[in-house]
PDB file of C-alpha atoms in Angstrom:
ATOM      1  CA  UNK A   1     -50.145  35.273 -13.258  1.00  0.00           C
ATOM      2  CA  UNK A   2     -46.483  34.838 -11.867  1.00  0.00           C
ATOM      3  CA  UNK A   3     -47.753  34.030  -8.668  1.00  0.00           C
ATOM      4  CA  UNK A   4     -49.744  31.039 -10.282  1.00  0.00           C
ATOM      5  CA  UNK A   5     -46.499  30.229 -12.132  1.00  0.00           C
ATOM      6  CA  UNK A   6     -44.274  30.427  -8.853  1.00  0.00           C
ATOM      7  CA  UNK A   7     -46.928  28.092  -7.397  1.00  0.00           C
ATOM      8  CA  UNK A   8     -46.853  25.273  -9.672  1.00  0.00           C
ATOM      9  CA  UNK A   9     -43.372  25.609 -10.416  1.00  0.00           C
ATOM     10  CA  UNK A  10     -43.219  24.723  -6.556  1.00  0.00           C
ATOM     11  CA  UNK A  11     -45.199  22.333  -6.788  1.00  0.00           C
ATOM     12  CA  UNK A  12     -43.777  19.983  -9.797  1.00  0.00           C
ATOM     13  CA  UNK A  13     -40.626  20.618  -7.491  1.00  0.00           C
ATOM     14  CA  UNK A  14     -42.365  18.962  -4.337  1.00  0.00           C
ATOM     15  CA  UNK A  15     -43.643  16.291  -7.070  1.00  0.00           C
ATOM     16  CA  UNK A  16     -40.136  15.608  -8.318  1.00  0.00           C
ATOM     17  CA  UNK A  17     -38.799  15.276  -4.990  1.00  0.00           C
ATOM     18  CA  UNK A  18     -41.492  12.811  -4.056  1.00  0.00           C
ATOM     19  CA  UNK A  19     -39.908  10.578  -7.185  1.00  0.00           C
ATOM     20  CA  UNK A  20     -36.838  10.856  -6.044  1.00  0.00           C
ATOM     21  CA  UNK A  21     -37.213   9.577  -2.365  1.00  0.00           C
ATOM     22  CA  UNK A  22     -38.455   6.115  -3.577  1.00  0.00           C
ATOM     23  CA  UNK A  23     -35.754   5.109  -5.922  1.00  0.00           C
ATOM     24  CA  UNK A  24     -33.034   6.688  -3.125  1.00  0.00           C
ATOM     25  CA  UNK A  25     -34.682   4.136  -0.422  1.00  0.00           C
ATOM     26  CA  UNK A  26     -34.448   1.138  -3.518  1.00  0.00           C
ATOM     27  CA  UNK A  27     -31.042   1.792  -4.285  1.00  0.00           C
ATOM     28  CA  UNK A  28     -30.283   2.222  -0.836  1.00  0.00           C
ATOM     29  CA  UNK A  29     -31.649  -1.357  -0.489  1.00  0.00           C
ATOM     30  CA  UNK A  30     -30.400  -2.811  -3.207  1.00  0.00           C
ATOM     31  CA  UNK A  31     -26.828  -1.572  -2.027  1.00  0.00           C
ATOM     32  CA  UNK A  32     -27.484  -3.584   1.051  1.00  0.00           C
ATOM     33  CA  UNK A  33     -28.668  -6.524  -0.178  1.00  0.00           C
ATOM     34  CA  UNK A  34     -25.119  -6.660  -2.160  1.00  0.00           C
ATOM     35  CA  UNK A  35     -23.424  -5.757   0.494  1.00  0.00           C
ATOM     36  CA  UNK A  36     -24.796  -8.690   2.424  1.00  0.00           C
ATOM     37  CA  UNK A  37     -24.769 -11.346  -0.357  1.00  0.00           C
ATOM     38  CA  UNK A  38     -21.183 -10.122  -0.769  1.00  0.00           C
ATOM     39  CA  UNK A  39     -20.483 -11.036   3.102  1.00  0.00           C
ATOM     40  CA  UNK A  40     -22.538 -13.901   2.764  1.00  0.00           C
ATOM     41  CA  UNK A  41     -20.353 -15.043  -0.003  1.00  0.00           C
ATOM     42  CA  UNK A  42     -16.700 -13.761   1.559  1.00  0.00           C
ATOM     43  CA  UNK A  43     -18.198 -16.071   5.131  1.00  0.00           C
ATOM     44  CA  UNK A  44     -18.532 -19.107   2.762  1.00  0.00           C
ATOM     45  CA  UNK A  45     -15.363 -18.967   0.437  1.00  0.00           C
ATOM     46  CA  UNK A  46     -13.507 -18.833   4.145  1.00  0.00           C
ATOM     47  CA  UNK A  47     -15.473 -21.190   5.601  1.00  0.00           C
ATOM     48  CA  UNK A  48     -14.263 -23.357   2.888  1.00  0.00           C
ATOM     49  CA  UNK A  49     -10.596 -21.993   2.909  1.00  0.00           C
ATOM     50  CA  UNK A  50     -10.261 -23.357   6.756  1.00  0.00           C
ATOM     51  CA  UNK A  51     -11.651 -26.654   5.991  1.00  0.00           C
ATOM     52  CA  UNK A  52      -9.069 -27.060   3.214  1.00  0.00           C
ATOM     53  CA  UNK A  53      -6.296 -25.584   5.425  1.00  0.00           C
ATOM     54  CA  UNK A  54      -7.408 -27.814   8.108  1.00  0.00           C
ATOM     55  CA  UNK A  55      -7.316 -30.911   5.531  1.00  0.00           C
ATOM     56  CA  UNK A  56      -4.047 -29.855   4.698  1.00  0.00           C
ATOM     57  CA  UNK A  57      -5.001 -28.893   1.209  1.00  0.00           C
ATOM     58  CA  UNK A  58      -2.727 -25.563   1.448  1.00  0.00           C
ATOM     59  CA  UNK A  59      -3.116 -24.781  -1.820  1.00  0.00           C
ATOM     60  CA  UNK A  60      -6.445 -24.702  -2.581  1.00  0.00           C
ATOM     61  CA  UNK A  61      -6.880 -23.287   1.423  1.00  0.00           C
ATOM     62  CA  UNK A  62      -4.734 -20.125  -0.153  1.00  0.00           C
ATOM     63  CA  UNK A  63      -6.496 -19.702  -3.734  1.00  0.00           C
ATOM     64  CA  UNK A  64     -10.126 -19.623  -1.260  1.00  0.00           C
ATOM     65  CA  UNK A  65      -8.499 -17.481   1.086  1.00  0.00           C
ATOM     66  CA  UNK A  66      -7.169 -14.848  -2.155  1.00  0.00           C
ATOM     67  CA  UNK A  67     -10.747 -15.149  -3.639  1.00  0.00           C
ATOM     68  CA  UNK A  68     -12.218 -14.235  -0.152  1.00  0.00           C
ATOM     69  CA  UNK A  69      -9.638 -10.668  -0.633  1.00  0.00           C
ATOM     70  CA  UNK A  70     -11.253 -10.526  -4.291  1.00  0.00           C
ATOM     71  CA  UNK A  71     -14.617  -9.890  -2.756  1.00  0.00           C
ATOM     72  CA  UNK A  72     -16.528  -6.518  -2.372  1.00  0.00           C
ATOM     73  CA  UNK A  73     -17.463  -4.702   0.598  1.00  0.00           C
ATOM     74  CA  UNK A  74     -15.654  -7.139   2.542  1.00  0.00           C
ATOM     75  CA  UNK A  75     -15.987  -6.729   6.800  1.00  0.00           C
ATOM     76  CA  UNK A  76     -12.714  -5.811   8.601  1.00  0.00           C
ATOM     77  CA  UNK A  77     -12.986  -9.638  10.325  1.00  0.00           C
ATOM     78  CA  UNK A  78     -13.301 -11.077   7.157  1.00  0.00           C
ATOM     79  CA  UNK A  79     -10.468  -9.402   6.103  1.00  0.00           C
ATOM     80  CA  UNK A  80      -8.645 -10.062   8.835  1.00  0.00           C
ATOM     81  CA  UNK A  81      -9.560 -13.921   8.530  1.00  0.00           C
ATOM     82  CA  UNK A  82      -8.381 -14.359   4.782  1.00  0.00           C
ATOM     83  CA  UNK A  83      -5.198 -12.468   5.400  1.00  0.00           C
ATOM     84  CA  UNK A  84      -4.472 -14.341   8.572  1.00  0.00           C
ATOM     85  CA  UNK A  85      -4.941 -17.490   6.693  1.00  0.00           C
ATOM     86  CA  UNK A  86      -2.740 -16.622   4.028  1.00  0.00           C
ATOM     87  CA  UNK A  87      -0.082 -15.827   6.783  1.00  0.00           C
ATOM     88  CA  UNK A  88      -0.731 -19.334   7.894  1.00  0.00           C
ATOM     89  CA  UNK A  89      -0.303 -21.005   4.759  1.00  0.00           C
ATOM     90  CA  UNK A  90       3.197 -19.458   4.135  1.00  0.00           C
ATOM     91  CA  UNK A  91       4.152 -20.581   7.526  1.00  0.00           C
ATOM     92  CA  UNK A  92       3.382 -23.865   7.559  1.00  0.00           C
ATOM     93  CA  UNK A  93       5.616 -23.726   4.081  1.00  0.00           C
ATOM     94  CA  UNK A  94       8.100 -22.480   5.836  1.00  0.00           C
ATOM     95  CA  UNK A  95       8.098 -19.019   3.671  1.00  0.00           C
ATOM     96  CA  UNK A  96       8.874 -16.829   6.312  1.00  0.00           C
ATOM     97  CA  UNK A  97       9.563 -13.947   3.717  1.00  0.00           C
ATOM     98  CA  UNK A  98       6.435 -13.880   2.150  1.00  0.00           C
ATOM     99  CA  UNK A  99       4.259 -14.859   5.528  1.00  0.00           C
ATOM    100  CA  UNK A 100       6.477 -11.433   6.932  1.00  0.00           C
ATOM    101  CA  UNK A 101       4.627  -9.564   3.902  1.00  0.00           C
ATOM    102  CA  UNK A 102       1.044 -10.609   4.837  1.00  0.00           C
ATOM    103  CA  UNK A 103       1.568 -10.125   8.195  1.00  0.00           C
ATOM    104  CA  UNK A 104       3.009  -6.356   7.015  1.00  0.00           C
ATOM    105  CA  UNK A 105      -0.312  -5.732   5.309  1.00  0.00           C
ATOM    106  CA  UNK A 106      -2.566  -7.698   7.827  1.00  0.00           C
ATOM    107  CA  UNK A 107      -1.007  -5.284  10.384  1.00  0.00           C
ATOM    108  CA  UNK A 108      -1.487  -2.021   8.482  1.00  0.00           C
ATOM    109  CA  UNK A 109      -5.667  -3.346   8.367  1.00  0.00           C
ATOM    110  CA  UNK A 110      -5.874  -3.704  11.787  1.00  0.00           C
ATOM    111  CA  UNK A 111      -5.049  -7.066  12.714  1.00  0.00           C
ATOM    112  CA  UNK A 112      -3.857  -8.401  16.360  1.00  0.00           C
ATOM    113  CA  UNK A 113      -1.321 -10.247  15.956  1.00  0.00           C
ATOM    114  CA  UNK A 114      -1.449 -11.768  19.554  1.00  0.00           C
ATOM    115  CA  UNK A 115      -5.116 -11.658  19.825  1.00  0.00           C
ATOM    116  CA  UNK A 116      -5.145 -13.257  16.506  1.00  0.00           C
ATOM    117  CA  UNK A 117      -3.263 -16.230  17.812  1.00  0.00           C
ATOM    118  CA  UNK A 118      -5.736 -17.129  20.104  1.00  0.00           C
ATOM    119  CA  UNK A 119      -9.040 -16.151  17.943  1.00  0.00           C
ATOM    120  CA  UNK A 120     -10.643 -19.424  17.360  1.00  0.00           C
ATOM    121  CA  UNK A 121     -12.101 -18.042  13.807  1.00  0.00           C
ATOM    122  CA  UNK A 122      -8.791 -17.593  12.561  1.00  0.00           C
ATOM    123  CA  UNK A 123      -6.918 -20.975  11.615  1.00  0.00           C
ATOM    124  CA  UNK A 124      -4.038 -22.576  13.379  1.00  0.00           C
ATOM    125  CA  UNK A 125      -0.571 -21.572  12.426  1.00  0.00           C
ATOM    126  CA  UNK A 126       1.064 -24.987  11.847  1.00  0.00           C
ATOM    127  CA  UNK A 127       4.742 -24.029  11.527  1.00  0.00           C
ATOM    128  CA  UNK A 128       8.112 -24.626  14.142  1.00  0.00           C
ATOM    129  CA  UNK A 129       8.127 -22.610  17.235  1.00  0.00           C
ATOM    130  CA  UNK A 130      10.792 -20.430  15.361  1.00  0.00           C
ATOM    131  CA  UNK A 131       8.910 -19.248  12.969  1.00  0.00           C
ATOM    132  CA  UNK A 132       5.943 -18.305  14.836  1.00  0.00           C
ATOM    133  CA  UNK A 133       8.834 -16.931  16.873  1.00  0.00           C
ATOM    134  CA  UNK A 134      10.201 -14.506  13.920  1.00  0.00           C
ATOM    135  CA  UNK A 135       6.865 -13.478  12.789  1.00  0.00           C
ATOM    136  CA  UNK A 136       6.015 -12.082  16.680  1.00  0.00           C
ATOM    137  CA  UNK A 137       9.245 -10.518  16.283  1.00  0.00           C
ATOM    138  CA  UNK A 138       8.469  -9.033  13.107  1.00  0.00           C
ATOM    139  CA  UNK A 139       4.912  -7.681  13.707  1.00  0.00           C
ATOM    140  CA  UNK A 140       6.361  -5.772  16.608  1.00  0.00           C
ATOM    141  CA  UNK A 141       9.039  -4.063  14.171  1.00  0.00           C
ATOM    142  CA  UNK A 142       6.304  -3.027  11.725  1.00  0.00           C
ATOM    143  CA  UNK A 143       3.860  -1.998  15.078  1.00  0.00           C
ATOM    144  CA  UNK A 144       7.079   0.355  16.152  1.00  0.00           C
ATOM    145  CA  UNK A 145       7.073   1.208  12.721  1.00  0.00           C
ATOM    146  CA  UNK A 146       3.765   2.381  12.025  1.00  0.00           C
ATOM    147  CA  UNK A 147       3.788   4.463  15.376  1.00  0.00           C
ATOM    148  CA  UNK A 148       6.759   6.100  14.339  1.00  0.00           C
ATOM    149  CA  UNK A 149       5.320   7.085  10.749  1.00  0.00           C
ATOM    150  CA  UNK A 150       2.151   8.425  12.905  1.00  0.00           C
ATOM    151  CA  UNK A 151       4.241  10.378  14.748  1.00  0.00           C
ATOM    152  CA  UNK A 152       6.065  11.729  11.376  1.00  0.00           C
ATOM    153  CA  UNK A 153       3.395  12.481  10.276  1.00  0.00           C
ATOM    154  CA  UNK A 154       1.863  14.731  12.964  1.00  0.00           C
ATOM    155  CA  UNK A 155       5.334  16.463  13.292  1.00  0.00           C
ATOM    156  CA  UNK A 156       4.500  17.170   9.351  1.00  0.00           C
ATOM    157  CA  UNK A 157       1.148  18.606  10.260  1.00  0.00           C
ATOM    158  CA  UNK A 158       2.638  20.779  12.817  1.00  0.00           C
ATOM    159  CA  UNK A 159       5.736  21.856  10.670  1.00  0.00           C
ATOM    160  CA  UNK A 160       2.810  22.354   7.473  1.00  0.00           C
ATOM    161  CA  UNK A 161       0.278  24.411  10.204  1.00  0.00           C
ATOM    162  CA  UNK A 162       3.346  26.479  11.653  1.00  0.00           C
ATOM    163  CA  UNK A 163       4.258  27.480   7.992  1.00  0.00           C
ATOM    164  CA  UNK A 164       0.676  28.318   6.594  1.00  0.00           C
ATOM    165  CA  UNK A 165       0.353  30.959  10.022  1.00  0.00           C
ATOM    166  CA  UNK A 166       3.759  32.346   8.861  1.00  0.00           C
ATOM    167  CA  UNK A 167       2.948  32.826   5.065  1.00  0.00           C
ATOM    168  CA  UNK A 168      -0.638  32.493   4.471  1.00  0.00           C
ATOM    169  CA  UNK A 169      -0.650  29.396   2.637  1.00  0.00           C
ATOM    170  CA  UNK A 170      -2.583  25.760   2.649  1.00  0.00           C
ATOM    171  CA  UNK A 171      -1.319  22.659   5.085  1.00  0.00           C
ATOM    172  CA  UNK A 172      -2.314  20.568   1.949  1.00  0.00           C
ATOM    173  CA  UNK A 173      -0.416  22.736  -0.742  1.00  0.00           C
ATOM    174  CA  UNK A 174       2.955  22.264   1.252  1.00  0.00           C
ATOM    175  CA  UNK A 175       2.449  18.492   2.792  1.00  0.00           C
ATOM    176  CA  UNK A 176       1.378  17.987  -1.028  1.00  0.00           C
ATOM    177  CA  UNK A 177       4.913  19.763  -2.473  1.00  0.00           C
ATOM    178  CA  UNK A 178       6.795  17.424   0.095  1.00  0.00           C
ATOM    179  CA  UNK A 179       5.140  14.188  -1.213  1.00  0.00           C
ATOM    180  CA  UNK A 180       5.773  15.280  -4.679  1.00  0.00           C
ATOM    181  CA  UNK A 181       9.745  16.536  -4.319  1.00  0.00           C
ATOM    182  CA  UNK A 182      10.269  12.893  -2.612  1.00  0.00           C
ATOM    183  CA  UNK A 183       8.768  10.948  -5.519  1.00  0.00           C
ATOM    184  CA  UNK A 184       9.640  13.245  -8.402  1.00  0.00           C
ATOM    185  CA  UNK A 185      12.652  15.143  -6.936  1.00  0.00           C
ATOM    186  CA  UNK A 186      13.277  18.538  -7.713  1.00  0.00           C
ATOM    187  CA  UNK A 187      10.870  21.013  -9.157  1.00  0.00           C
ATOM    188  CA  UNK A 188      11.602  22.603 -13.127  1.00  0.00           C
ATOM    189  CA  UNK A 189      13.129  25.912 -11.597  1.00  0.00           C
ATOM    190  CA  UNK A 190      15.974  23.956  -9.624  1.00  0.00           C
ATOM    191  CA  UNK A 191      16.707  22.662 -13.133  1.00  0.00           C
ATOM    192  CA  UNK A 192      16.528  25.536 -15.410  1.00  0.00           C
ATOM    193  CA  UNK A 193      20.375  25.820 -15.795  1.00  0.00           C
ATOM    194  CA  UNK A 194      20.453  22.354 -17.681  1.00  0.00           C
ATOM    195  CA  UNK A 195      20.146  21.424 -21.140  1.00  0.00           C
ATOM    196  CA  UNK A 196      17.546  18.888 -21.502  1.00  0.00           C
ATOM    197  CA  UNK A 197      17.830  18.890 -25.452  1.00  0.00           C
ATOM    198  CA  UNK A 198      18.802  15.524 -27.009  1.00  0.00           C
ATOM    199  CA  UNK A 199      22.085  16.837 -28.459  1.00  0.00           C
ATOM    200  CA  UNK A 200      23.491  17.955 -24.866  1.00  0.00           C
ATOM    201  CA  UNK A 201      21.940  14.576 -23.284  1.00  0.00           C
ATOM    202  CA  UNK A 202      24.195  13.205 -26.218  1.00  0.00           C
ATOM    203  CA  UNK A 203      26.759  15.060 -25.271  1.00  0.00           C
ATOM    204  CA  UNK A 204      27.281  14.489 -22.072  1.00  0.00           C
ATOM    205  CA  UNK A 205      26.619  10.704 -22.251  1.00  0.00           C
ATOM    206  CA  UNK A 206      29.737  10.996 -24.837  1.00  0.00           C
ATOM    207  CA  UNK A 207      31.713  12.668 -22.322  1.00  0.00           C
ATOM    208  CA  UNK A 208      30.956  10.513 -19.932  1.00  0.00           C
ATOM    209  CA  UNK A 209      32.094   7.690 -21.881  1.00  0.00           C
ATOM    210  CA  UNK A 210      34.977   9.131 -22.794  1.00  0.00           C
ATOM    211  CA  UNK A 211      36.149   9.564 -19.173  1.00  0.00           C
ATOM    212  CA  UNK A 212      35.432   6.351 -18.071  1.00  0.00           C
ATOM    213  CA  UNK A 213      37.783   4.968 -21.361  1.00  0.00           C
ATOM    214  CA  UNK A 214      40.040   7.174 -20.356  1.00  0.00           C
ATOM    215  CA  UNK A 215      40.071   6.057 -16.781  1.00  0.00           C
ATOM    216  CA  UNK A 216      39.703   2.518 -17.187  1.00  0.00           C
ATOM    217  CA  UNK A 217      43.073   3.226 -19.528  1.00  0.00           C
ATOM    218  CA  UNK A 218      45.121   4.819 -17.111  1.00  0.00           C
ATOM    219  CA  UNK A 219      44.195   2.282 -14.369  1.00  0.00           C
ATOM    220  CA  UNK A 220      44.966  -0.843 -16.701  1.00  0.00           C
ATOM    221  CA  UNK A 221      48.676   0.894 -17.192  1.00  0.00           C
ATOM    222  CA  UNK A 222      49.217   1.715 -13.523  1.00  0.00           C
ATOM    223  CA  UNK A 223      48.513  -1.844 -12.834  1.00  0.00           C
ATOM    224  CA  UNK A 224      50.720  -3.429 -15.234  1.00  0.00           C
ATOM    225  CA  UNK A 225      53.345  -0.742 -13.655  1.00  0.00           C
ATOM    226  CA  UNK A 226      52.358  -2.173 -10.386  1.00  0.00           C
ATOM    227  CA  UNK A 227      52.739  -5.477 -11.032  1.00  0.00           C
ATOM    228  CA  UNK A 228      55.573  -5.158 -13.412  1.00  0.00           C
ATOM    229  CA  UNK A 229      58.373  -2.725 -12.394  1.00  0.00           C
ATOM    230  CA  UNK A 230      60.802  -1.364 -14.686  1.00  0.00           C
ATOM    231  CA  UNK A 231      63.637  -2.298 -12.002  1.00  0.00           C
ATOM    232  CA  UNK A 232      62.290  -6.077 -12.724  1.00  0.00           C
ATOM    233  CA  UNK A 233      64.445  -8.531 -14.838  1.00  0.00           C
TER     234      UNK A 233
END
């Protein structure tokens, strides 16, 4: 009898399985197909962008090229495109501030800047020689920049590995801490000797007040005795 059970137990097990590989291949699909209408979409809405840009509609160009970075499951190229376009459009305002940060971000995706330049899907930058000037200048700071937070970062790893061999503890757990004490500061314990209640905030912010009276007092005096000494008629 419990073999029989064991048997058909494996069975409606086979039979669920056999359910379940159909609808993983149609969602499967279906996540394709919207991955490629989404592309299909992203191609047009720059397709569109460039002819605008090219028109010398800027501002529609850069409203296409921001709805082309609204998309889902966009390509790196088509990324790449819709940034590089924005970059463009700044430019040829002469914003070299906010052209700087798309070029920032375009970097950190993987853009070439030089090979960019002479891409014939990307637009034109239509700007003065200076600024195109600046902005080579500029990717090259945050290319320097990025290769020196790589290299931070795998003297981090090494410091975090080196101190889980001495202590037993987890490379995540201490690179983890670090983030945390840079954007939080100090743990609780560091602070235990200070009274967070709202009298002795009160407190002290009186004190504090009182000092700077108190100062600003004594300096308004020494100045008058400054500019006005006794010996003066």
């Amino acid at each position: 009898m419990a073999m029989n059970i064991s048997f058909r137990g494996s069975s409606l097990h086979r039979r669920a399985g056999d359910f379940r590989k159909p609808l993983r291949s149609a969602l499967q699909r279906r996540a394709r197909t919207c991955r490629v209408y989404a592309n299909a979409k992203a191609d047009a809405l720059l397709e569109q962008a460039k002819g605008k840009y090219k028109s010398g509609d800027r501002m529609t160009a850069m409203r296409l090229f921001e709805q082309t970075l609204e998309q889902d499951s966009l390509e790196a190229s088509q990324r790449h495109a819709a940034l590089w376009g924005q970059l463009a459009v700044h430019a040829s305002f002469g914003d070299v501030e906010l052209a700087q940060m798309v070029l920032r971000d375009a970097v950190q995706a993987g853009l070439d800047f030089e090979a960019a330049q002479q891409d014939p899907a990307f637009v034109e930058i239509q700007s003065s020689p200076q600024i195109v000037i600046q902005l080579g200048r500029f990717n090259k700071q945050v290319q320097r920049r990025l290769a020196n937070q790589a290299d931070e970062r795998a003297s981090m790893a090494a410091a975090a590995a080196k101190a889980e061999r001495r202590s037993g503890g987890s490379i995540s757990k201490v690179s983890s801490d670090m983030d945390l004490n840079d954007l939080l500061g100090p743990s609780d314990k560091s602070k235990q000797g200070l009274d967070a209640s709202p009298a002795a905030i009160a407190g002290r912010v009186a004190l504090v007040l009182l000092a700077g009276v108190i100062l600003g007092v004594a300096l308004f005096f020494l100045g008058l005795e400054f500019m006005f000494p006794k010996g003066m008629q």
